[in-house]
Coordinates of C-alpha atoms in Angstrom, one line a residue:
X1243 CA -72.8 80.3 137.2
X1244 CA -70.5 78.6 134.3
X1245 CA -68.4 75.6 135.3
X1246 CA -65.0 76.7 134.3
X1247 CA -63.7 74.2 131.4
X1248 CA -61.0 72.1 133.8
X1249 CA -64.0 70.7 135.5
X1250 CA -65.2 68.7 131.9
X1251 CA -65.4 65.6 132.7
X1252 CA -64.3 65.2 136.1
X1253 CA -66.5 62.8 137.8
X1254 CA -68.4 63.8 140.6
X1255 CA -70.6 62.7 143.7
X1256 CA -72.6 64.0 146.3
X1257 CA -73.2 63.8 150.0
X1258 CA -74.4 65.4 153.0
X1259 CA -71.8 67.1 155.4
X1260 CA -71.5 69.9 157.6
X1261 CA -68.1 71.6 159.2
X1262 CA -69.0 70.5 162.3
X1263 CA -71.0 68.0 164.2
X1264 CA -74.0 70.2 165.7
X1265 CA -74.4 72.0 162.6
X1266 CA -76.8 71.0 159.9
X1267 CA -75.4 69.5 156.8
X1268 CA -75.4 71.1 153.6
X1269 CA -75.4 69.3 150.4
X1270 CA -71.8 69.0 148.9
X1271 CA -70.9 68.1 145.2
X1272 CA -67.1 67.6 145.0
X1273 CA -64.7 65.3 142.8
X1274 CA -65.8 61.6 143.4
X1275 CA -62.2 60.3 144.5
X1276 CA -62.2 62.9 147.5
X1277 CA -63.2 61.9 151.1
X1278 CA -65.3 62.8 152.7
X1279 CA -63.0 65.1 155.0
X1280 CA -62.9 67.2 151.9
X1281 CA -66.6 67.4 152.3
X1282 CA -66.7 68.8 155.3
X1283 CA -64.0 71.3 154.8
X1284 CA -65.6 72.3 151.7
X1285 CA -68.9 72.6 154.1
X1286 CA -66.6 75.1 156.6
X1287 CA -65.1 77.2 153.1
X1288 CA -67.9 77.5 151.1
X1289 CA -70.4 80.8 151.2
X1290 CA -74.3 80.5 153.1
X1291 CA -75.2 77.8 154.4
X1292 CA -77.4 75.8 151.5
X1293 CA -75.8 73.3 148.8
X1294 CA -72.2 73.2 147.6
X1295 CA -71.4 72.3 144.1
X1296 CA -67.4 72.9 144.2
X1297 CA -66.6 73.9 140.6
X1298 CA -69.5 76.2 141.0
X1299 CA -67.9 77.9 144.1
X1300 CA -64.9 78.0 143.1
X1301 CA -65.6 79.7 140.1
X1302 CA -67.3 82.2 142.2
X1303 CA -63.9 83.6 143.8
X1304 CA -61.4 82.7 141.4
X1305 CA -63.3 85.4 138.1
X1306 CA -63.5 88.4 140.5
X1307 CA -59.6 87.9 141.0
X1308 CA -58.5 86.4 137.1
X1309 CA -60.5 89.5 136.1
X1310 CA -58.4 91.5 138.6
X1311 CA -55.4 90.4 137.0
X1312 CA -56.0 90.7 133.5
X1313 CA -56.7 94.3 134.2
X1314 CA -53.1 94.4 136.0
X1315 CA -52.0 93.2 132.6
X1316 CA -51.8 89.8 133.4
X1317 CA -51.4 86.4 131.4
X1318 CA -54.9 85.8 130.8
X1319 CA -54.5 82.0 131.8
X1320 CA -54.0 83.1 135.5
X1321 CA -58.1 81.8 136.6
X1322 CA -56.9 78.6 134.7
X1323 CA -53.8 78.2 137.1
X1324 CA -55.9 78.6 139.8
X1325 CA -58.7 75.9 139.0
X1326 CA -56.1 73.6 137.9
X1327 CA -54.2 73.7 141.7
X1328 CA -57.2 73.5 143.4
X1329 CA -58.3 69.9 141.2
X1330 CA -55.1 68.9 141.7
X1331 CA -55.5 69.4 145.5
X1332 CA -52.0 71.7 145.2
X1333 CA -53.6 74.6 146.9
X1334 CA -56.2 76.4 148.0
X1335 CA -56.9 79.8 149.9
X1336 CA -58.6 80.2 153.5
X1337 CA -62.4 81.0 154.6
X1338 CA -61.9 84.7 154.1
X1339 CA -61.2 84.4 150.0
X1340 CA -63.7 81.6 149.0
X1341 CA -66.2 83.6 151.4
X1342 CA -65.4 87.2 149.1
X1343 CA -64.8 89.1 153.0
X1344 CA -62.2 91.3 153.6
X1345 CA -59.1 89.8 155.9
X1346 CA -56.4 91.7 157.4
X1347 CA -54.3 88.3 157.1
X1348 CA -55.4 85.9 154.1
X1349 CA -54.0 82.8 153.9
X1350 CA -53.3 80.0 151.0
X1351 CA -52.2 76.5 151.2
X1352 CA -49.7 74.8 149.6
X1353 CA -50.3 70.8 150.0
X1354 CA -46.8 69.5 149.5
X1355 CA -47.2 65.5 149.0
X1356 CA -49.6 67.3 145.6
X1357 CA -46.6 68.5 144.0
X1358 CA -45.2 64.7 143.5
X1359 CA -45.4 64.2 139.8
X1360 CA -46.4 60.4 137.8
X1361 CA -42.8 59.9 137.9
X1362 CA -42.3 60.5 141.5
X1363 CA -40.3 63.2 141.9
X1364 CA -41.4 66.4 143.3
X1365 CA -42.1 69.2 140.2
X1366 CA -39.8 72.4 142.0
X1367 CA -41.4 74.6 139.2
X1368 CA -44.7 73.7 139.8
X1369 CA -44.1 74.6 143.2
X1370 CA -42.6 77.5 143.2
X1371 CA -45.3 78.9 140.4
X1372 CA -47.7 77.7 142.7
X1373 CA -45.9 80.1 145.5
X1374 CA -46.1 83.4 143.8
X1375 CA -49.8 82.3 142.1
X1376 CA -50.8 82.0 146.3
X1377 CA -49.4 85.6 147.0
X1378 CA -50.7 87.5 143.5
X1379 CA -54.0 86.1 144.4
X1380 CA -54.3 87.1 147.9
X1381 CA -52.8 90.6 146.8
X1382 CA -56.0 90.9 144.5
X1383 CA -58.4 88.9 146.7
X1384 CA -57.5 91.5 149.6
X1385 CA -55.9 94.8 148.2
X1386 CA -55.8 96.3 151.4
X1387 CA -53.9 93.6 153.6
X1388 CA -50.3 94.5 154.2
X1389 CA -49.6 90.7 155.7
X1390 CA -50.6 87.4 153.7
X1391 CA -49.7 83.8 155.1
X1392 CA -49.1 81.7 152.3
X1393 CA -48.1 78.0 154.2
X1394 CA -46.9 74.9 153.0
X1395 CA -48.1 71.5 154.7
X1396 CA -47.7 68.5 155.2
X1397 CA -44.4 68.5 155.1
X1398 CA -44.4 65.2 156.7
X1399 CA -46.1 63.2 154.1
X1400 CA -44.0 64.5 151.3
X1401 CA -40.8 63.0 153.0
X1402 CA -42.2 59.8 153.5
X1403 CA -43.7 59.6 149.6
X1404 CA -39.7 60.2 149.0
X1405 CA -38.3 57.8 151.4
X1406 CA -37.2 60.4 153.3
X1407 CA -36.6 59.7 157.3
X1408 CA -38.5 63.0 158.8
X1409 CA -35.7 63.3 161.9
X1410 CA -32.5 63.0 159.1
X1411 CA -30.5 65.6 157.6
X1412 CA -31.8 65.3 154.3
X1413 CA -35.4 66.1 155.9
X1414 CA -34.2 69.5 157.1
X1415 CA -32.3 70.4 154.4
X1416 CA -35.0 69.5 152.1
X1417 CA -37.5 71.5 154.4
X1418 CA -34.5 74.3 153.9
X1419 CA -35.0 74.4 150.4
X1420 CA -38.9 74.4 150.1
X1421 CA -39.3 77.1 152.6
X1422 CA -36.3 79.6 150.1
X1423 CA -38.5 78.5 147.0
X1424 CA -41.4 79.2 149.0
X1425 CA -40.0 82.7 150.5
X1426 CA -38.5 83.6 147.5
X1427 CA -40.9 83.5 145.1
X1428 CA -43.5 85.1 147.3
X1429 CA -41.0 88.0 147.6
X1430 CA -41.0 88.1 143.6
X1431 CA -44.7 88.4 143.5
X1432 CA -45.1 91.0 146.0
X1433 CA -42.1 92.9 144.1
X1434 CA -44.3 92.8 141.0
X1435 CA -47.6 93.8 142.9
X1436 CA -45.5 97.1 144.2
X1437 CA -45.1 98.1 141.2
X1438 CA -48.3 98.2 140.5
X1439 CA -49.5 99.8 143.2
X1440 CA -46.6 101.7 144.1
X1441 CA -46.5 100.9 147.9
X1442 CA -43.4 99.8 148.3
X1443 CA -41.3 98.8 151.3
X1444 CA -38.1 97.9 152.1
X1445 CA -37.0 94.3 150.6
X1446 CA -34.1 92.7 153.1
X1447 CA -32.5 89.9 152.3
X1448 CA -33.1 89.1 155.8
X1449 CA -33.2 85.1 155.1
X1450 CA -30.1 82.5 154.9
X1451 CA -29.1 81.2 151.5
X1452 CA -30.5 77.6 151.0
X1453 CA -28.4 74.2 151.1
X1454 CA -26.3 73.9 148.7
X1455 CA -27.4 70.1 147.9
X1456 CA -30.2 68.2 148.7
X1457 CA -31.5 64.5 147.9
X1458 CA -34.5 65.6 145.9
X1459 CA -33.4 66.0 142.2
X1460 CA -33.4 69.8 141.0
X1461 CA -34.6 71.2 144.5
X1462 CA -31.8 72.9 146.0
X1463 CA -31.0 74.4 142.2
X1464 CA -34.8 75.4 142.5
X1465 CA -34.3 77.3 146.1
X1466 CA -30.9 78.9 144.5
X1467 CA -32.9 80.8 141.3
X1468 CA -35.8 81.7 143.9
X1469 CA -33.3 83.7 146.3
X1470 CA -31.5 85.1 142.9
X1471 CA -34.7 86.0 141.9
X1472 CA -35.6 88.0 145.6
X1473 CA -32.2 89.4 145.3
X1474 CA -33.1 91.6 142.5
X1475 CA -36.5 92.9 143.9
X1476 CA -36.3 96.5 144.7
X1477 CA -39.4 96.5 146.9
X1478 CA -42.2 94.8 148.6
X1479 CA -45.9 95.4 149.0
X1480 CA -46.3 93.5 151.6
X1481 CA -44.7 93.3 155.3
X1482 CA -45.2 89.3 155.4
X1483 CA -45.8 87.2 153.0
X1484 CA -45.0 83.5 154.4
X1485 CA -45.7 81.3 157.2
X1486 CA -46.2 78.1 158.6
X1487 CA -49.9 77.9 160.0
X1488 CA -52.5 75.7 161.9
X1489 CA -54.2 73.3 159.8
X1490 CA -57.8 74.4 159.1
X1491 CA -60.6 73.7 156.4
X1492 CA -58.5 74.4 153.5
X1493 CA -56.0 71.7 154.1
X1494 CA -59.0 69.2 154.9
X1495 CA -59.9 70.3 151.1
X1496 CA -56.4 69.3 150.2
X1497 CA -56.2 66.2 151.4
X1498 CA -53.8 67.0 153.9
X1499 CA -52.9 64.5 156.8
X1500 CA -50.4 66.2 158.8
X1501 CA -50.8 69.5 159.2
X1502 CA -47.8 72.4 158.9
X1503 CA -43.8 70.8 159.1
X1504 CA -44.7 68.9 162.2
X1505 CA -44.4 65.1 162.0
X1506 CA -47.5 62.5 162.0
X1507 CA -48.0 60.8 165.5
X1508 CA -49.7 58.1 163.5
X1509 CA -49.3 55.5 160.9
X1510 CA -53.6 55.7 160.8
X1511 CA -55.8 57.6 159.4
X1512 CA -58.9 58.8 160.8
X1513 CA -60.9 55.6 159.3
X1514 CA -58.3 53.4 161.4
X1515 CA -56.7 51.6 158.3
X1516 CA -53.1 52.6 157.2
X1517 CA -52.6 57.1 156.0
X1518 CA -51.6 57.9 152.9
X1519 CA -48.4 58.7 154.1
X1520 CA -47.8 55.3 155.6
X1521 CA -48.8 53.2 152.5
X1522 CA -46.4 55.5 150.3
X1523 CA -43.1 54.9 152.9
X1524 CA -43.7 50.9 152.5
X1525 CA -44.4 51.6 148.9
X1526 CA -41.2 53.4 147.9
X1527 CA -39.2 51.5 151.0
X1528 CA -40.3 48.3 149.2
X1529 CA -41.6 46.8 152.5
X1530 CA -44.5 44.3 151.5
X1531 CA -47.6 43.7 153.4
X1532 CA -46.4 40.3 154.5
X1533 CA -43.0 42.0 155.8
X1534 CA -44.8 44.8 157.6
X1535 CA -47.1 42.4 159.4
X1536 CA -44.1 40.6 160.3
X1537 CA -42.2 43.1 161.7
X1538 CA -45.0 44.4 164.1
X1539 CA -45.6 41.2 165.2
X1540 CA -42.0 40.7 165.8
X1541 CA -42.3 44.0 167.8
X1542 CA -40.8 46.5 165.4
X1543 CA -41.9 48.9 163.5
X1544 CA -41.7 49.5 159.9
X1545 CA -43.5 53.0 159.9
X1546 CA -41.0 55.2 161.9
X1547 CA -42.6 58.1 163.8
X1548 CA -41.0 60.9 165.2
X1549 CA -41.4 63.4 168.2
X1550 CA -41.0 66.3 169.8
X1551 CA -37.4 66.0 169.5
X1552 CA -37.1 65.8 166.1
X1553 CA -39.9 68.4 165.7
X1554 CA -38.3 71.0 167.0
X1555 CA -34.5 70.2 164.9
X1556 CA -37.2 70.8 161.7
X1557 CA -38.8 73.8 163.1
X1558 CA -34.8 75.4 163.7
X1559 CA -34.2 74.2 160.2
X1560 CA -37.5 76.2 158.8
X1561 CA -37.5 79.7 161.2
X1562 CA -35.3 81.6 159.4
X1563 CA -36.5 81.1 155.9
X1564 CA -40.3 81.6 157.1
X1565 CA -42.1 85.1 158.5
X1566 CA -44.8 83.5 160.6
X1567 CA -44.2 80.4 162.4
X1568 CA -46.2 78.5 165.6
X1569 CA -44.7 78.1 168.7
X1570 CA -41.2 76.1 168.5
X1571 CA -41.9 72.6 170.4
X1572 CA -41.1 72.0 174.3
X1573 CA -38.4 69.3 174.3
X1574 CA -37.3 68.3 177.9
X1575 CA -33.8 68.6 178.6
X1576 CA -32.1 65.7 179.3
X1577 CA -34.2 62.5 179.0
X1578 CA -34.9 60.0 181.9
X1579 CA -33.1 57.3 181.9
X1580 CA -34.6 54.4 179.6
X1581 CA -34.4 50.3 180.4
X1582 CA -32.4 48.7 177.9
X1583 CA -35.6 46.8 175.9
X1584 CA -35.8 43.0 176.0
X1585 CA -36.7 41.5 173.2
X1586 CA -39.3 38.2 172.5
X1587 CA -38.0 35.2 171.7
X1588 CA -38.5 34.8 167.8
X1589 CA -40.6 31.6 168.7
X1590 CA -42.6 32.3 171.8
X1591 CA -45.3 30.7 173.8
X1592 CA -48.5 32.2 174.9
X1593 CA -52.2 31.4 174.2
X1594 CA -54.7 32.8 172.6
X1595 CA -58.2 33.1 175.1
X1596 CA -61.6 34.0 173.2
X1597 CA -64.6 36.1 175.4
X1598 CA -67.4 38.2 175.3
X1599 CA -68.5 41.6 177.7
X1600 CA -71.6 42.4 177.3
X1601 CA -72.6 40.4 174.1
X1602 CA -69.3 41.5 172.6
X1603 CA -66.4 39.1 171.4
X1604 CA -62.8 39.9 171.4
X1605 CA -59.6 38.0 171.8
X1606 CA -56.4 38.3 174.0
X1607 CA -53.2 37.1 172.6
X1608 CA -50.2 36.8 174.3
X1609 CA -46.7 36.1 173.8
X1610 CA -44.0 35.0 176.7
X1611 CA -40.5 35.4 177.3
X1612 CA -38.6 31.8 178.5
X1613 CA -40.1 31.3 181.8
X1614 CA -43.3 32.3 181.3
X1615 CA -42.8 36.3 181.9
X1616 CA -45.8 37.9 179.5
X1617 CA -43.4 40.2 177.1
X1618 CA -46.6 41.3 174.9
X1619 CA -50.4 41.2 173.9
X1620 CA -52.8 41.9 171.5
X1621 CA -56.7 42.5 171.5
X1622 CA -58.7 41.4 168.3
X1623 CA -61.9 42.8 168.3
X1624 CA -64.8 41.5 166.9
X1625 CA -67.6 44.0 165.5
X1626 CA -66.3 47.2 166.5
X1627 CA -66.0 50.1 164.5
X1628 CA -62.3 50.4 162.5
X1629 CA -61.6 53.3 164.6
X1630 CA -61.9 52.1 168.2
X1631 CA -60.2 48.7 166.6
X1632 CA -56.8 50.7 165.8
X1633 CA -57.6 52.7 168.9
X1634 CA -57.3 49.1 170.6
X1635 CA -54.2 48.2 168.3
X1636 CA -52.4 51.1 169.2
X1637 CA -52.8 51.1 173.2
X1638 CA -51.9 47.1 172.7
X1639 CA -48.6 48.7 171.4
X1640 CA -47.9 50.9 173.8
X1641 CA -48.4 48.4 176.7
X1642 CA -46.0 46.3 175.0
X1643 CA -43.4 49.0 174.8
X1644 CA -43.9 48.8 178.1
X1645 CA -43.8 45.3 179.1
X1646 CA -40.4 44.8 177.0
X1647 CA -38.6 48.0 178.8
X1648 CA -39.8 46.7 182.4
X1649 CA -42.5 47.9 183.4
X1650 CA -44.4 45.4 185.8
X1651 CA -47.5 44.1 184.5
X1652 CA -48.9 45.1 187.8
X1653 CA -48.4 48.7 186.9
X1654 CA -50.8 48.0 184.1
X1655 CA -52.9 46.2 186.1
X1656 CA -53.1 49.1 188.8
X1657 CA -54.0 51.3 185.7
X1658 CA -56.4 49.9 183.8
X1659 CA -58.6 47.7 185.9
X1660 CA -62.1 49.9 186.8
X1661 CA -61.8 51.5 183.8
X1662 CA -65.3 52.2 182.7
X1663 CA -66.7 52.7 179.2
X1664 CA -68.7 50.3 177.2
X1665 CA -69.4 47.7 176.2
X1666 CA -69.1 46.4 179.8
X1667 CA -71.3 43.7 181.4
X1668 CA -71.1 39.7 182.3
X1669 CA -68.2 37.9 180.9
X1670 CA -69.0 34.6 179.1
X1671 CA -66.1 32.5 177.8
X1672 CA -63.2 33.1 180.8
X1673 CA -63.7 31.1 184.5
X1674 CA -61.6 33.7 185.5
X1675 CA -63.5 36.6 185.3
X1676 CA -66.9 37.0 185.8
X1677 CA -68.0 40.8 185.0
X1678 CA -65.8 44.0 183.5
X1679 CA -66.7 47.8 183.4
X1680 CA -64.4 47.6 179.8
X1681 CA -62.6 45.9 177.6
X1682 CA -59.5 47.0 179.3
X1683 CA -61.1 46.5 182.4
X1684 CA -61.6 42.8 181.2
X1685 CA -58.1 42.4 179.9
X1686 CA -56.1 43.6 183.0
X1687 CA -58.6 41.3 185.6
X1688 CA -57.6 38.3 182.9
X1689 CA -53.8 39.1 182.7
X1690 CA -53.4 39.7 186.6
X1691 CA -55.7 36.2 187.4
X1692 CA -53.1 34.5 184.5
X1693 CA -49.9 35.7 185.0
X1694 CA -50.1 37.4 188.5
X1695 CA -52.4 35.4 190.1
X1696 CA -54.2 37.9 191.6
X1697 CA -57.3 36.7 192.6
X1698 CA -58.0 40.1 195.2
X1699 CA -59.4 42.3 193.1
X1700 CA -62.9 43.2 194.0
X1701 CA -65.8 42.4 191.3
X1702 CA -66.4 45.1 188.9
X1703 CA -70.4 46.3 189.9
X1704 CA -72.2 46.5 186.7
X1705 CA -75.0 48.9 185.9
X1706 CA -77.6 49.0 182.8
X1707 CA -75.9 52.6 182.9
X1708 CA -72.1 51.5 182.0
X1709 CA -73.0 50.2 178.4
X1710 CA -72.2 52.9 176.1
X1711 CA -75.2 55.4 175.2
X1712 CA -77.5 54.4 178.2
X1713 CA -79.2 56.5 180.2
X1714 CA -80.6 56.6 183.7
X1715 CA -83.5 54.8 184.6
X1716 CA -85.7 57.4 185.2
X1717 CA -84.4 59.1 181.3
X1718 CA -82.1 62.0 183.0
X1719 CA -78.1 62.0 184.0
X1720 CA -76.2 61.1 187.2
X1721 CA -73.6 63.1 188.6
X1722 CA -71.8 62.0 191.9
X1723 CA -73.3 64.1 194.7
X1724 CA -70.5 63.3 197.0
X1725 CA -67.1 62.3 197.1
X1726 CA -66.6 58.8 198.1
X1727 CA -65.0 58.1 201.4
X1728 CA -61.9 55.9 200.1
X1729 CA -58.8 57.8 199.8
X1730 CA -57.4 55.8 196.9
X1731 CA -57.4 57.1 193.5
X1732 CA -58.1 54.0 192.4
X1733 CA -60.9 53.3 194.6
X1734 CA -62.7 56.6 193.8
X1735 CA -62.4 55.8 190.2
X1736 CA -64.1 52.5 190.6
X1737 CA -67.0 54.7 192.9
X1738 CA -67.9 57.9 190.7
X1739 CA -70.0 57.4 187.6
X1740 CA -70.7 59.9 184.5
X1741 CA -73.9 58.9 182.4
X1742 CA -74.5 60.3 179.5
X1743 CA -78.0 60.6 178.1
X1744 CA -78.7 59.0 174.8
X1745 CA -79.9 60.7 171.7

């Protein structure tokens, strides 16, 4: 099949991926500067299950539907709108479409953060184009279906490429205007695809008018033409044309980091350095590397991240404007009372202890309040994989929260020791300790033997089996037969083993 001209001189590579981890891979030829998450979404999207050149696929379900429309008597530019969202990782439409089946509910994709222009302002028209593009296309992609979900995502990642603080006002009242530009011009479209068809239903203004101001230049003027616009429809084709959905293969295609309006629970991405989102909040908060470092050290955080809280004042904000929307967040009603936290010293003592378990180096920092209280750690890892290291950076976090709000270090202690996962195995480099089950396991035994002087707790019993990927001896599995008889949790986590079997 042609390449469609947009893809000219686009660079391109190629790799092996598959949608998921037991299937086999397929060959995929995408735009070089995409990751490799795009590969496997394209893997899940794509038709068959052999190679995957993506101009060449997407060409394959965007002609059937630009021929569609020209015969509606539409601009004959309309395949080229399509190609150019999908390059510019703006959109894209779900399985169904790029797989030519019929769908009772299509869905398209509308990748927020995309929409930011060179200048760094969010292109409204663009967007709102881009909105009735998503429903004209589903309307010829799937003729039949009455209800269309055309979504916009990541949410979360726009606000924080505009300095935006995800639990503010401004967030929901620019969530507010997206979601009337997004509702209204998908209203318009399915207007215009009534009359063409002449099935036409009822078109209620059913949804609030949008804020009258908002910090995002041109927006709320945007959301105010889009619900003029749906005021003057006389009728629908379709019964549902927006909603906010799960995130799938079409927003790993995108780009997309946070899926829907909900808020990232991460600074990280999945390859455990910094998301995309989190480099563009220090970028347009002017926060430098140095500063950042700093400020997590000094046990702050310079990435704020929001919760459940917050996610559900957004999801309020979004309902009414939207026709489909997930499940409005559980927030618990009135919070448990929090200690006060106590913060470090901004010069602290503490020392710095180097080990190995198993053959594998890492380092426990620690920092003291005045009298010697531990107030925080950190574990540096040595040759570890980036993931499990921001795994490790983030659990070191957490256990500081705790330390500096009062919890006893012999909560942790209690917690963690026994853990088993590898690497695990003889301790080299620490008098104190002489075997772990874990890193944590190691950790916990050092801090309690340092700073509780606990010297009680039983040796952690080692077997060839604990290091990651072993097997059994004899090449199959253990499972516990038997419960042990110790009625401590504790105890019967130190007892029961799981193997898995390499390979």
């Amino acid at each position: 099949m042609k390449i469609h001209r947009s893809w000219h001189g686009v660079r391109l590579r190629r790799l092996s991926a598959s949608a998921d981890p037991d299937e086999a891979t397929r060959a995929i030829t995408l735009p070089a500067a995409w990751d490799d998450a795009a590969a496997a979404g394209l893997a899940a999207l794509a038709p068959g299950a052999g190679p995957v050149s993506l101009p060449v696929v997407a060409e394959a379900w965007i002609r059937p539907i630009a021929d569609k429309a020209a015969q509606a008597g539409m601009e004959p530019s309309f395949g080229d709108r399509l190609h150019w969202l999908l390059q510019l990782r703006r959109g894209a439409p779900t399985a169904s479409v790029w797989q030519l089946r019929p769908d009772p509910n299509p869905g398209f994709v509308l990748n927020l953060p995309a929409f930011i222009d060179n200048a760094g302002l969010f292109d409204c028209a663009a967007f709102a184009e881009a909105a009735e593009t998503a429903v004209l296309t589903l309307s010829f992609a799937a003729p039949a279906s009455a209800r269309l979900s055309v979504s916009m995502t990541d949410l979360s990642g726009l606000l924080c490429a505009l300095g935006i603080g995800y639990g503010s006002d401004d967030a929901r009242d620019i969530a507010r205007a997206l979601a009337a530009i997004l509702r209204g011009r998908a209203d318009v479209a399915s207007g215009r695809m009534a009359r063409l068809t002449d099935a036409i239903r009822p078109a209620p203004m059913d949804w609030p008018a949008p804020p009258a101001r908002t910090p995002v230049p041109g927006l709320a003027e945007a959301a105010r033409a889009a619900r003029l616009q749906a005021l003057s429809v006389e009728g629908l084709r379709h019964i549902a044309t927006t909603a906010i959905a799960a995130a799938g293969s079409a927003d790993a295609l995108l780009g997309v980091e946070t899926g829907g309006i909900a808020p990232a629970f991460s600074a990280l991405s999945a390859s455990g350095g910094l998301s995309k989102a989190a480099r563009a909040w220090l970028g347009v908060s002017g926060i430098t590397a140095e500063e950042a470092l700093a400020s997590v050290i000094g046990g702050g955080s310079p990435i704020p991240l929001y919760g459940a809280t917050e996610y559900a004042l957004m999801h309020d904000a979004v309902a009414p404007f939207i026709e489909a929307m997930p499940a409005r967040p559980a927030v618990l009603g009135k919070p448990l009372p929090v200690a006060a936290r106590r913060d470090l010293p901004a010069r602290r003592a503490g020392y710095t202890q180097k080990a190995s378990v198993g053959g594998h180096k890492l380092y426990v920092r620690t920092g003291e309040y005045e009298g010697g209280a531990l107030g925080e750690i950190f574990i540096a890892l040595h040759k570890e994989g980036a993931g499990f290291r921001g795994l490790m950076d983030q659990f070191a976090g957490a256990v500081n929260i705790g330390l500096q709000h009062g919890v006893p270090l012999e909560a942790f202690v209690e917690a963690f020791t026994f853990t088993r996962f590898g690497p695990a195995g003889s301790v080299e480099g620490d008098p104190a300790v002489r075997q772990a089950t874990s890193l944590l396991d190691y950790t916990f035994r050092h801090l309690a033997a340092n700073y509780l002087g606990r010297r009680d707790i039983p040796e952690a019993e080692i077997e060839e089996a604990d290091t990651v990927g072993d097997g059994a001896r004899d090449g199959s599995p253990l499972l516990p037969l038997e419960l042990p008889a110790e009625a401590s949790p504790r105890a019967r986590r130190r007892a029961l083993r799981v193997i898995s079997k390499a390979g």
